[in-house]
Coordinates of C-alpha atoms and ligand atoms in Angstrom, one line a residue:
M141 CA 40.4 -6.8 -5.0
K142 CA 37.7 -9.1 -3.6
N143 CA 36.0 -10.3 -6.7
D144 CA 36.1 -13.9 -5.8
K145 CA 33.1 -14.9 -3.8
T146 CA 35.1 -17.5 -1.9
E147 CA 36.8 -14.6 -0.1
A148 CA 33.7 -13.0 1.0
P149 CA 32.5 -13.5 4.6
A150 CA 29.4 -15.4 5.4
G151 CA 26.0 -13.7 4.9
L152 CA 24.0 -12.4 7.8
S153 CA 20.5 -11.2 8.0
A154 CA 18.4 -9.8 10.7
R155 CA 15.2 -11.6 9.7
G156 CA 13.9 -14.1 12.1
P157 CA 16.4 -15.4 14.6
E158 CA 19.8 -14.0 14.1
R159 CA 21.8 -16.4 12.1
E160 CA 25.1 -16.7 10.3
A161 CA 24.5 -18.6 7.1
E162 CA 27.1 -20.5 5.2
R163 CA 27.5 -19.2 1.7
G164 CA 26.8 -21.8 -0.9
T165 CA 29.8 -23.5 -2.4
E166 CA 28.4 -23.9 -5.9
R167 CA 30.0 -21.8 -8.6
S168 CA 27.8 -19.7 -10.7
P169 CA 27.8 -20.4 -14.4
E170 CA 28.6 -16.7 -15.1
P171 CA 32.1 -15.4 -14.2
P172 CA 32.2 -12.5 -11.7
R173 CA 31.6 -9.3 -13.5
R174 CA 34.1 -6.5 -13.3
A175 CA 32.0 -3.5 -13.6
T176 CA 33.2 -0.2 -15.0
G177 CA 33.7 2.6 -12.5
R178 CA 34.1 0.2 -9.6
K179 CA 36.0 1.4 -6.7
A180 CA 37.8 -1.0 -4.4
R181 CA 37.3 1.1 -1.3
E182 CA 34.2 1.4 0.8
Q183 CA 31.3 3.0 -1.0
V184 CA 27.9 4.0 0.4
I185 CA 25.0 4.1 -2.0
R186 CA 21.7 5.5 -1.0
G187 CA 18.4 4.2 -2.4
I188 CA 14.8 3.9 -1.5
P189 CA 14.2 1.9 1.7
V190 CA 11.4 -0.6 0.8
S191 CA 11.7 -3.4 3.3
P192 CA 13.3 -3.0 6.7
G193 CA 16.0 -5.1 8.1
I194 CA 19.8 -5.4 8.0
A195 CA 21.7 -7.8 5.8
I196 CA 25.4 -8.4 5.7
G197 CA 26.7 -10.7 3.0
P198 CA 28.4 -11.1 -0.4
A199 CA 26.9 -9.4 -3.4
Y200 CA 25.5 -11.7 -6.1
D201 CA 24.6 -9.8 -9.3
T202 CA 22.0 -11.3 -11.5
T203 CA 21.4 -8.8 -14.2
E204 CA 19.2 -10.2 -16.9
V205 CA 20.2 -10.5 -20.6
P206 CA 17.7 -8.4 -22.5
A207 CA 15.6 -10.1 -25.1
E208 CA 16.7 -9.4 -28.7
A209 CA 13.5 -8.4 -30.3
P210 CA 14.2 -5.9 -33.1
R211 CA 11.1 -4.3 -34.7
R212 CA 10.0 -6.6 -37.5
G213 CA 7.3 -6.6 -40.1
I214 CA 5.8 -9.7 -41.8
D215 CA 4.1 -10.5 -45.1
A216 CA 0.4 -11.1 -45.3
A217 CA 1.0 -14.7 -45.9
E218 CA 2.8 -15.0 -42.5
V219 CA -0.1 -13.7 -40.5
E220 CA -1.5 -17.1 -39.5
A221 CA 1.9 -18.5 -38.5
E222 CA 2.6 -15.4 -36.5
R223 CA -0.7 -15.7 -34.7
Q224 CA 0.2 -19.3 -33.9
R225 CA 3.6 -18.2 -32.6
L226 CA 1.8 -15.8 -30.3
N227 CA -0.6 -18.5 -29.1
D228 CA 2.3 -20.9 -28.4
A229 CA 4.1 -18.1 -26.4
V230 CA 0.8 -17.5 -24.5
A231 CA 0.5 -21.2 -23.7
L232 CA 4.1 -21.4 -22.5
S233 CA 3.7 -18.3 -20.4
R234 CA 0.6 -19.7 -18.7
K235 CA 2.5 -22.8 -17.9
Q236 CA 5.4 -20.9 -16.4
L237 CA 3.0 -18.8 -14.3
G238 CA 1.2 -22.0 -13.2
K239 CA 4.5 -23.3 -11.9
L240 CA 5.2 -20.1 -10.1
R241 CA 1.8 -20.3 -8.5
A242 CA 2.3 -23.9 -7.4
R243 CA 5.5 -22.7 -5.7
L244 CA 3.7 -20.1 -3.6
G245 CA 2.8 -22.7 -1.0
V246 CA 6.4 -22.7 0.3
L247 CA 6.4 -18.9 0.9
P248 CA 5.3 -17.2 4.1
E249 CA 1.6 -16.6 4.3
E250 CA 2.0 -12.8 3.9
A251 CA 3.9 -13.3 0.7
Q252 CA 1.4 -15.7 -0.7
E253 CA -1.4 -13.2 -0.1
E254 CA 0.6 -10.6 -2.0
L255 CA 1.7 -12.8 -4.8
A256 CA -1.4 -14.9 -5.6
P257 CA -3.6 -12.0 -6.8
L258 CA -0.7 -10.7 -8.9
L259 CA -0.1 -14.0 -10.6
D260 CA -3.8 -14.3 -11.1
A261 CA -3.8 -10.9 -12.8
Y262 CA -1.0 -12.0 -15.1
V263 CA -2.9 -15.2 -16.0
L264 CA -6.0 -13.1 -16.7
M265 CA -3.9 -11.0 -19.1
L266 CA -3.0 -14.2 -20.9
G267 CA -6.7 -14.8 -21.5
N268 CA -9.1 -12.8 -23.6
S269 CA -7.3 -9.6 -22.5
R270 CA -7.0 -6.3 -24.2
L271 CA -3.3 -6.9 -24.6
L272 CA -3.8 -10.1 -26.6
R273 CA -6.7 -8.9 -28.6
G274 CA -4.8 -5.7 -29.5
A275 CA -1.6 -7.7 -30.3
R276 CA -3.5 -10.1 -32.6
K277 CA -5.1 -7.2 -34.3
R278 CA -1.7 -5.5 -34.9
I279 CA -0.3 -8.7 -36.4
E280 CA -3.2 -8.8 -38.8
S281 CA -3.8 -5.2 -39.7
E282 CA -0.3 -3.7 -39.3
L283 CA 1.5 -6.9 -40.4
L284 CA 3.8 -6.9 -37.4
A285 CA 5.8 -9.8 -36.0
A286 CA 4.2 -11.2 -32.8
E287 CA 6.9 -9.7 -30.4
T288 CA 6.6 -6.3 -32.1
A289 CA 2.8 -6.4 -31.9
V290 CA 2.9 -7.4 -28.2
G291 CA 5.4 -4.7 -27.4
D292 CA 3.5 -1.9 -29.2
E293 CA 0.2 -2.9 -27.7
A294 CA 1.6 -3.2 -24.2
E295 CA 3.2 0.3 -24.5
A296 CA -0.1 1.7 -25.8
I297 CA -2.0 0.3 -22.9
A298 CA 0.6 1.4 -20.4
A299 CA 0.5 5.0 -21.8
L300 CA -3.3 5.0 -21.5
I301 CA -3.2 3.8 -17.9
L302 CA -0.6 6.4 -17.1
A303 CA -2.6 9.2 -18.7
N304 CA -5.4 8.5 -16.3
R305 CA -5.9 11.4 -13.9
D306 CA -6.2 9.2 -10.8
D307 CA -4.3 10.7 -7.9
D308 CA -2.9 7.3 -7.0
R309 CA 0.1 7.6 -9.3
A310 CA 1.9 4.7 -7.7
G311 CA -1.2 2.5 -8.4
L312 CA -1.3 3.5 -12.0
K313 CA 2.4 2.9 -12.4
R314 CA 1.9 -0.6 -10.9
R315 CA -0.8 -1.4 -13.3
A316 CA 1.2 -0.2 -16.3
D317 CA 4.1 -2.3 -15.0
E318 CA 1.9 -5.3 -14.8
V319 CA 1.1 -5.0 -18.5
R320 CA 4.7 -4.4 -19.4
E321 CA 5.7 -7.4 -17.3
I322 CA 3.4 -9.8 -19.1
A323 CA 4.6 -8.4 -22.4
R324 CA 8.2 -9.0 -21.4
R325 CA 7.4 -12.6 -20.5
L326 CA 5.7 -13.1 -23.9
T327 CA 8.6 -11.5 -25.7
R328 CA 11.2 -13.6 -23.9
N329 CA 9.2 -16.7 -24.8
L330 CA 8.7 -15.6 -28.4
T331 CA 12.5 -15.0 -28.8
A332 CA 13.5 -18.0 -26.8
T333 CA 15.6 -15.7 -24.5
P334 CA 16.3 -17.4 -21.1
F335 CA 14.9 -15.8 -18.0
R336 CA 17.0 -14.7 -15.2
S337 CA 18.1 -17.7 -13.1
L338 CA 18.0 -17.2 -9.4
K339 CA 18.9 -20.8 -8.7
G340 CA 22.6 -20.3 -8.2
V341 CA 22.2 -17.5 -5.6
P342 CA 24.3 -18.7 -2.7
E343 CA 22.7 -18.8 0.7
G344 CA 23.2 -15.6 2.7
A345 CA 23.9 -13.5 -0.4
I346 CA 22.6 -10.1 -1.2
L347 CA 21.0 -10.1 -4.6
V348 CA 22.1 -7.1 -6.8
A349 CA 20.3 -6.3 -10.0
E350 CA 19.5 -3.4 -12.3
E351 CA 15.9 -4.2 -11.8
L352 CA 13.8 -7.0 -10.3
T353 CA 10.3 -7.8 -11.6
P354 CA 7.6 -8.9 -9.3
A355 CA 7.8 -12.4 -10.9
D356 CA 11.5 -12.5 -10.0
A357 CA 10.7 -11.5 -6.5
A358 CA 8.2 -14.4 -6.4
L359 CA 11.1 -16.7 -7.0
L360 CA 13.2 -15.5 -4.1
D361 CA 13.5 -17.8 -1.2
P362 CA 13.5 -15.6 1.9
S363 CA 15.3 -18.3 3.9
R364 CA 18.3 -18.1 1.6
I365 CA 18.5 -14.5 0.4
A366 CA 19.8 -12.1 3.0
G367 CA 18.9 -8.9 1.1
V368 CA 18.0 -7.3 -2.2
A369 CA 19.4 -4.1 -3.8
T370 CA 18.6 -2.8 -7.2
D371 CA 19.4 0.2 -9.4
E372 CA 15.8 0.8 -10.4
G373 CA 12.4 0.6 -8.6
G374 CA 10.4 2.5 -6.1
A375 CA 8.7 2.1 -2.8
D376 CA 5.2 1.5 -4.1
G377 CA 5.8 -1.0 -6.9
H378 CA 4.7 -4.6 -6.7
T379 CA 8.3 -5.7 -6.4
A380 CA 8.7 -3.5 -3.3
I381 CA 5.4 -4.7 -1.8
M382 CA 6.4 -8.3 -2.3
L383 CA 9.9 -7.9 -0.9
R384 CA 8.2 -6.4 2.2
A385 CA 5.7 -9.3 2.3
L386 CA 8.6 -11.8 2.0
G387 CA 10.4 -9.9 4.8
I388 CA 13.6 -9.6 2.8
P389 CA 15.6 -6.4 3.8
S390 CA 15.7 -4.4 0.5
V391 CA 16.8 -1.1 -0.9
L392 CA 15.6 -0.3 -4.4
G393 CA 16.4 2.7 -6.7
C394 CA 20.1 2.7 -5.8
A395 CA 21.5 4.7 -8.7
G396 CA 24.8 3.4 -10.0
L397 CA 24.8 0.3 -7.8
T398 CA 25.4 -2.4 -10.4
E399 CA 28.2 -0.3 -11.9
S400 CA 30.0 -0.2 -8.6
V401 CA 29.7 -3.7 -7.3
V402 CA 31.4 -7.0 -8.2
R403 CA 30.1 -10.4 -7.4
G404 CA 31.4 -11.4 -4.0
D405 CA 31.9 -7.9 -2.7
Q406 CA 31.0 -7.6 0.9
V407 CA 27.8 -5.6 1.4
V408 CA 26.0 -4.1 4.4
L409 CA 22.5 -3.3 3.5
D410 CA 20.0 -1.4 5.7
G411 CA 16.5 -1.8 4.4
G412 CA 15.1 0.7 6.8
A413 CA 17.5 3.5 6.2
G414 CA 17.9 2.8 2.5
T415 CA 21.7 2.5 2.5
V416 CA 23.9 0.0 0.8
V417 CA 27.6 0.0 1.9
L418 CA 29.8 -1.8 -0.6
R419 CA 33.1 -3.2 0.6
P420 CA 32.6 -1.9 4.2
G421 CA 35.7 -1.1 6.3
E422 CA 36.0 -2.6 9.8
K423 CA 34.0 0.4 11.3
A424 CA 31.1 0.1 8.9
L425 CA 31.0 -3.6 9.3
E426 CA 30.9 -3.4 13.1
K427 CA 28.1 -0.8 12.8
G428 CA 26.2 -3.2 10.5
R429 CA 26.6 -6.0 13.0
E430 CA 25.3 -3.9 15.8
A431 CA 22.4 -2.7 13.7
L432 CA 21.7 -6.4 12.8
A433 CA 21.6 -7.4 16.4
A434 CA 19.5 -4.4 17.4
F435 CA 17.0 -5.1 14.6
A436 CA 16.6 -8.7 15.7
R437 CA 16.0 -7.6 19.3
E438 CA 13.5 -5.0 18.1
R439 CA 11.6 -7.5 16.0
A440 CA 11.3 -9.9 18.9
K441 CA 10.1 -7.1 21.1
L442 CA 7.4 -6.0 18.7
A443 CA 6.2 -9.5 18.2
K444 CA 5.7 -9.8 21.9
L445 CA 3.7 -6.6 21.9
R446 CA 1.0 -8.3 19.9
R447 CA -0.7 -9.7 22.9
L448 CA -0.1 -6.8 25.2
P449 CA -2.8 -4.1 25.6
A450 CA -2.3 -0.6 24.2
V451 CA -2.4 1.2 27.6
T452 CA -0.5 4.2 28.7
T453 CA 1.7 4.1 31.8
D454 CA -1.1 5.7 33.8
G455 CA -3.6 3.2 32.7
E456 CA -5.4 5.0 29.8
E457 CA -6.6 2.6 27.2
V458 CA -6.1 3.4 23.6
E459 CA -7.8 1.6 20.8
L460 CA -5.6 0.7 17.8
Q461 CA -7.5 -0.3 14.7
A462 CA -6.6 -1.0 11.2
N463 CA -7.4 0.6 7.9
L464 CA -8.4 -2.0 5.3
E465 CA -8.3 -1.5 1.5
I466 CA -8.9 -5.0 0.3
P467 CA -10.1 -8.2 2.1
A468 CA -6.8 -9.9 1.3
E469 CA -5.3 -7.8 4.1
L470 CA -7.5 -9.4 6.7
P471 CA -4.9 -12.0 8.0
L472 CA -2.4 -9.1 8.4
I473 CA -4.9 -7.3 10.6
A474 CA -5.1 -10.3 12.9
Q475 CA -1.4 -10.7 12.9
A476 CA -0.9 -7.0 13.9
G477 CA -3.1 -7.4 16.9
A478 CA -5.6 -4.7 15.7
Q479 CA -8.7 -4.1 17.7
G480 CA -11.0 -4.0 14.8
I481 CA -11.2 -2.0 11.5
G482 CA -11.4 1.7 11.9
L483 CA -11.7 2.4 8.2
L484 CA -12.8 0.0 5.6
R485 CA -12.4 1.8 2.3
T486 CA -15.1 0.2 0.0
E487 CA -13.6 1.6 -3.2
F488 CA -12.1 -1.8 -3.9
L489 CA -15.6 -3.2 -4.6
F490 CA -16.1 -0.7 -7.5
M491 CA -12.6 -0.9 -9.1
N492 CA -11.5 -2.9 -12.1
R493 CA -15.0 -3.8 -13.3
E494 CA -17.3 -2.5 -15.9
D495 CA -20.5 -2.6 -14.0
L496 CA -21.6 -1.7 -10.5
P497 CA -21.5 -4.3 -7.7
D498 CA -25.1 -5.0 -6.8
E499 CA -26.5 -5.3 -3.3
E500 CA -25.9 -9.0 -3.2
A501 CA -22.2 -8.8 -4.2
Q502 CA -21.6 -6.1 -1.7
T503 CA -23.5 -8.1 1.0
Q504 CA -21.1 -11.0 0.5
A505 CA -18.0 -8.8 0.6
Y506 CA -19.1 -7.1 3.9
A507 CA -20.1 -10.5 5.4
Q508 CA -16.7 -11.9 4.7
V509 CA -15.1 -9.0 6.6
L510 CA -17.5 -9.1 9.5
E511 CA -17.2 -12.8 9.9
A512 CA -13.4 -12.5 9.9
M513 CA -13.5 -9.8 12.5
G514 CA -15.8 -11.6 15.0
S515 CA -17.1 -9.1 17.6
D516 CA -14.4 -6.5 16.9
P517 CA -15.7 -3.2 15.6
V518 CA -15.7 -2.7 11.8
T519 CA -16.3 0.8 10.4
I520 CA -17.4 0.6 6.8
R521 CA -17.0 3.8 4.8
V522 CA -19.4 4.2 1.9
L523 CA -17.9 4.8 -1.5
D524 CA -15.5 7.7 -1.7
W525 CA -15.2 8.2 -5.4
G526 CA -12.8 11.0 -6.0
G527 CA -14.2 12.0 -9.4
E528 CA -10.9 10.8 -11.0
K529 CA -10.4 7.4 -9.5
D530 CA -10.5 4.5 -11.9
M531 CA -13.9 3.1 -11.4
E532 CA -15.0 2.3 -14.9
A533 CA -18.6 1.7 -14.1
L534 CA -18.9 5.1 -12.7
S535 CA -16.9 7.0 -15.3
Q536 CA -18.4 5.2 -18.3
G537 CA -21.8 6.6 -17.6
I538 CA -23.6 3.6 -16.0
A539 CA -24.0 6.0 -13.2
P540 CA -23.3 9.3 -15.0
T541 CA -21.0 11.5 -13.1
H542 CA -19.1 14.6 -13.9
A543 CA -16.0 15.3 -12.0
G544 CA -15.8 18.9 -13.1
P545 CA -12.7 20.9 -13.8
N546 CA -11.4 20.4 -10.3
P547 CA -12.3 16.8 -9.3
A548 CA -11.1 17.1 -5.7
L549 CA -13.6 20.0 -5.3
G550 CA -16.4 18.4 -7.4
L551 CA -18.8 15.5 -7.1
R552 CA -16.7 13.5 -4.6
G553 CA -17.5 11.3 -1.6
L554 CA -21.0 11.8 -0.1
R555 CA -21.8 14.5 -2.7
L556 CA -21.9 11.9 -5.4
L557 CA -23.9 9.4 -3.3
L558 CA -26.5 12.0 -2.6
K559 CA -26.7 12.9 -6.2
R560 CA -27.0 9.2 -7.1
P561 CA -28.9 7.9 -4.1
E562 CA -29.4 4.4 -5.6
L563 CA -25.7 3.9 -5.0
L564 CA -26.0 4.9 -1.3
E565 CA -29.2 2.8 -0.9
A566 CA -27.5 -0.3 -2.3
Q567 CA -24.5 0.2 0.0
F568 CA -26.6 0.9 3.1
A569 CA -28.9 -2.1 2.3
A570 CA -25.9 -4.4 1.9
I571 CA -24.4 -3.3 5.2
L572 CA -27.7 -3.6 7.0
R573 CA -28.3 -7.1 5.7
V574 CA -25.1 -8.3 7.4
A575 CA -25.2 -6.0 10.4
E576 CA -26.1 -8.8 12.8
K577 CA -23.1 -10.8 11.8
G578 CA -20.7 -8.4 13.7
N579 CA -20.1 -5.1 15.2
V580 CA -20.5 -2.6 12.4
R581 CA -20.6 1.1 12.0
I582 CA -21.1 3.2 8.8
L583 CA -18.9 6.2 7.8
L584 CA -19.8 9.0 5.4
P585 CA -16.9 10.5 3.4
L586 CA -16.2 14.1 2.3
V587 CA -18.9 15.9 4.2
T588 CA -18.9 19.7 4.5
N589 CA -22.4 20.5 5.7
P590 CA -24.7 19.1 8.4
S591 CA -27.5 19.0 5.9
E592 CA -25.7 16.3 3.9
V593 CA -25.5 14.1 7.0
K594 CA -29.2 14.7 7.6
E595 CA -30.1 13.7 4.1
A596 CA -27.9 10.6 4.3
R597 CA -29.5 9.6 7.5
E598 CA -33.0 10.0 6.0
I599 CA -32.0 7.6 3.2
Y600 CA -30.4 5.2 5.7
E601 CA -33.6 5.1 7.8
R602 CA -35.7 4.6 4.6
V603 CA -33.6 1.7 3.5
A604 CA -33.8 0.1 7.0
K605 CA -37.6 0.4 6.9
R606 CA -37.8 -1.1 3.5
L607 CA -35.6 -4.1 4.6
K608 CA -37.7 -4.6 7.6
R609 CA -40.9 -4.6 5.5
K610 CA -39.3 -7.3 3.4
G611 CA -38.7 -9.4 6.5
V612 CA -34.9 -8.9 6.8
H613 CA -33.9 -9.1 10.4
L614 CA -32.0 -6.0 11.6
P615 CA -30.4 -5.3 14.9
E616 CA -32.6 -3.4 17.4
R617 CA -30.4 -0.4 17.2
L618 CA -29.3 0.4 13.7
P619 CA -25.5 0.6 13.2
E620 CA -24.1 4.0 14.0
L621 CA -23.7 6.6 11.2
G622 CA -20.5 8.6 11.5
V623 CA -18.8 11.4 9.6
M624 CA -15.3 11.7 8.2
I625 CA -13.9 15.1 9.3
E626 CA -11.6 15.7 6.3
T627 CA -12.5 19.2 5.0
P628 CA -11.9 22.5 6.8
G629 CA -15.7 23.1 6.4
A630 CA -16.6 19.9 8.3
A631 CA -13.9 20.6 11.0
L632 CA -15.2 24.2 11.6
A633 CA -18.8 23.1 11.5
A634 CA -18.0 20.1 13.7
D635 CA -20.2 21.3 16.5
A636 CA -23.2 21.4 14.2
I637 CA -22.3 18.2 12.4
A638 CA -21.9 16.4 15.7
L639 CA -25.6 16.9 16.3
E640 CA -26.3 14.8 13.2
A641 CA -23.6 12.2 13.6
D642 CA -23.0 9.3 15.9
F643 CA -19.2 9.5 15.7
F644 CA -16.3 11.3 13.9
A645 CA -13.3 9.9 12.1
I646 CA -10.8 12.5 11.3
G647 CA -9.2 12.0 7.9
T648 CA -6.0 13.9 8.2
N649 CA -4.9 13.0 4.6
D650 CA -7.6 15.1 3.0
L651 CA -7.9 17.5 5.8
A652 CA -4.3 18.6 5.2
M653 CA -4.9 18.7 1.5
Y654 CA -7.9 20.9 1.6
T655 CA -6.6 23.1 4.4
L656 CA -3.3 23.8 2.8
A657 CA -4.6 23.7 -0.8
V658 CA -1.9 21.1 -1.6
D659 CA -2.8 18.1 -3.7
R660 CA -1.7 15.1 -1.6
A661 CA -0.4 13.3 -4.7
E662 CA 1.4 16.2 -6.4
A663 CA 5.1 15.8 -6.1
E664 CA 5.8 19.5 -7.1
V665 CA 4.1 20.8 -4.0
S666 CA 4.7 17.9 -1.7
H667 CA 7.1 20.0 0.4
L668 CA 4.0 22.1 1.5
Y669 CA 1.9 19.1 2.4
D670 CA 2.1 19.1 6.2
P671 CA -0.4 17.5 8.6
L672 CA 1.5 19.2 11.4
H673 CA 0.8 22.6 10.0
P674 CA -0.9 24.6 12.8
A675 CA -3.9 25.3 10.6
V676 CA -4.5 21.5 10.3
L677 CA -3.9 20.9 14.0
R678 CA -6.3 23.7 15.0
L679 CA -9.0 22.3 12.8
M680 CA -8.5 18.9 14.3
Q681 CA -8.6 20.4 17.8
F682 CA -11.8 22.2 17.1
A683 CA -13.4 19.0 15.8
I684 CA -12.1 16.8 18.6
E685 CA -13.4 19.2 21.2
A686 CA -16.8 19.4 19.6
A687 CA -17.0 15.6 19.8
L688 CA -15.7 15.3 23.3
R689 CA -18.2 17.9 24.6
L690 CA -21.0 15.6 23.5
R691 CA -19.1 12.5 24.6
M692 CA -19.2 11.3 21.0
P693 CA -16.5 8.9 19.8
V694 CA -13.8 10.4 17.7
S695 CA -10.9 8.7 16.0
V696 CA -8.1 9.6 13.6
C697 CA -7.8 7.4 10.6
G698 CA -5.4 9.3 8.3
E699 CA -1.8 8.4 7.8
M700 CA -0.9 10.6 10.8
A701 CA -2.4 7.9 13.1
G702 CA 0.3 5.4 12.0
N703 CA 3.2 7.6 12.9
P704 CA 4.4 6.7 16.4
R705 CA 6.1 10.1 16.8
L706 CA 2.7 11.9 16.4
V707 CA 1.0 9.7 19.0
P708 CA 1.8 11.9 22.1
L709 CA 0.3 14.9 20.4
L710 CA -2.8 13.0 19.2
L711 CA -3.4 11.5 22.7
G712 CA -2.8 14.9 24.2
L713 CA -5.5 16.4 22.0
G714 CA -8.0 13.9 23.4
I715 CA -7.9 11.1 20.8
R716 CA -8.2 7.6 22.2
T717 CA -8.8 5.7 18.9
L718 CA -6.3 5.5 16.1
S719 CA -6.8 3.6 12.9
M720 CA -3.8 2.9 10.6
N721 CA -2.1 0.6 8.2
A722 CA -2.0 -2.7 10.1
S723 CA 1.8 -3.0 9.9
A724 CA 2.1 0.3 11.9
I725 CA 0.3 -1.0 14.9
P726 CA 3.1 -2.6 16.8
R727 CA 5.3 0.5 16.8
V728 CA 2.4 2.7 17.7
K729 CA 1.5 0.4 20.5
Q730 CA 5.0 0.5 21.8
M731 CA 4.8 4.3 21.8
V732 CA 1.4 4.3 23.6
R733 CA 2.7 2.0 26.3
S734 CA 5.6 4.4 27.0
L735 CA 3.4 7.5 27.5
D736 CA 1.7 9.2 30.4
I737 CA -1.6 11.0 29.4
G738 CA -0.8 13.9 31.7
D739 CA 2.5 14.5 29.9
C740 CA 0.7 14.2 26.5
A741 CA -1.9 16.7 27.4
R742 CA 0.7 19.2 28.6
F743 CA 2.7 18.6 25.5
A744 CA -0.3 19.1 23.2
R745 CA -1.1 22.4 25.0
R746 CA 2.5 23.5 24.3
V747 CA 2.3 22.5 20.7
M748 CA -1.0 24.2 20.2
E749 CA 0.4 27.5 21.4
Q750 CA 2.8 27.6 18.5
S751 CA 1.9 29.1 15.1
D752 CA 5.2 28.4 13.4
P753 CA 5.1 25.0 11.5
Q754 CA 8.8 24.7 11.9
R755 CA 8.7 25.0 15.6
I756 CA 5.9 22.5 15.8
H757 CA 8.0 20.0 13.9
E758 CA 10.9 20.6 16.3
L759 CA 8.7 20.0 19.3
V760 CA 6.9 16.9 17.9
M761 CA 10.1 15.3 16.7
G762 CA 11.9 16.2 20.0
F763 CA 9.2 14.7 22.2
G764 CA 10.8 12.4 24.8
T765 CA 14.2 14.1 24.5
G766 CA 13.3 16.8 26.9
A767 CA 13.2 19.3 24.1
E768 CA 9.4 19.7 24.4
K769 CA 9.9 21.1 27.9
A770 CA 12.4 23.7 26.9
Ligands
PEP2156 C1 -8.2 10.7 4.8 O1 -8.5 11.5 4.0 O2 -7.4 11.0 5.8 C2 -8.7 9.3 4.8 C3 -8.5 8.5 5.7 O3 -9.4 9.0 3.7 P1 -8.7 8.6 2.3 O4 -7.2 8.5 2.5 O5 -9.3 7.3 1.9 O6 -9.1 9.7 1.4
MG2157 MG1 -10.2 11.1 2.7

């Protein structure tokens, strides 16, 4: 049995130039663990693919000793001392986070951008936060020891966050995890329990753990660690986001992994497929090596694509733009070679604050984006509050809103803005104030009726006049006002809406949800959520044709746009602008560059003749294999 790391072969990873790294020679302070249920033979464990890439190397397990913090009460006389203990733990935690932050400089830029805001959020929670206020109160009023008070308060806050009806469940879980993470740090410091040490991880090793916190991930050195695999964790957590940002091939959520592996076991990890092969046989090892080489080749090819145009083989240009959720993504957009921002979701401006961002604050935020994008187009979508999103200022009555019993069908998107026109006015004014700094367009969310667009345009023109009267210099032609086509109502009234709009952006995420009556975030019905359903495609086709008849620009900015396999169909339907998650751009570009528009148009006609969703899937997934011609 290979439980001695000296027997394991050298680690390999497909990140960056292919390289065979020497494993470190230092011995870990902990002896190799012989886990129960371990098999000596090859074993394949499937998990959640969170960061693509292939890694081959010896396993290095780093499961953390849990903090011993039994529930404990105190006497009234101990309250002051207990509060002091908590203060000391807070000070120590701040110091540790400060060190972590100082270390960020050595990480790749992408990782720094991911980590810095998270560490800042942790530090904020060590200030006058609800967590600490609540914990201090519990020490005093419930006579609890500091660690018990911190644990109880963190769980109470996490439960509150998770009870929120926001449809971004992954986002809620992330926020709850942030609170738990800082409580965990405080508890370890209060109980003097050592943190997991990642210092001894040999170069080229694959880190194996039950769970990895985002702070642990921040300590990983991507030039030393070949891959990461854990028992717990999901694709949308901060840890996953960071591993992606660090470019470390990773598979999380591998049930039973730590039970089955022993330090030094050879591992082949595929972060794209979500597989972890323990103790691979010669065949699996060979397959891993081939995948490793193929991944490195693919990476190099995609990197070269950055500077190449998105043009089909017959010379048709396609515009590939990025969707932006927070300004921190701006450098990624540049790296991906995006031709502008096709969808700037402005919800970030309204989140995590107790008041509304005023015109000035919004002006600054838009100016930052426009300046970064130079002359590239930027499409700013005005607030799309879903009635249940966590925007405290809106839900706490500063701008009274009522989501109604069915928030997705209630006062959402443009409906809210027309009901509270001061919100729309401030946003229009802020965009207009910076319009001369770049190439900006404005997009209206969740429209169903041409009269809504008309009303919004009246407000828009009124705001422009007011600004002009005040002496604000505006471009001669006001930025265009476009409409999201994301409800069946808008799609089927697209010909009428087109007369009121300057451009369309098809939001396939909501269009599929509203067409199929399937909540896009509801796991129980997710099998029915299908943007390739003929009903969705027919609505899209109707809207696209309405726009093209008027020679009006039309793009797709839902998740569909970032899936390379759907590109032939979208181009065939007449779309020439796609806006997507920046990281999807290279692969989509690669697909565009392999296509002929005539083929795409013929293919789309064939797909649109079908009414069976299953058949459409077969055709779309089979494109390029000849199956589409059968
Ligand atoms: C959509 O609905 O497809 C869309 C792009 O908007 P969002 O995902 O922000 O609702
Ligand atoms: Mg939408």
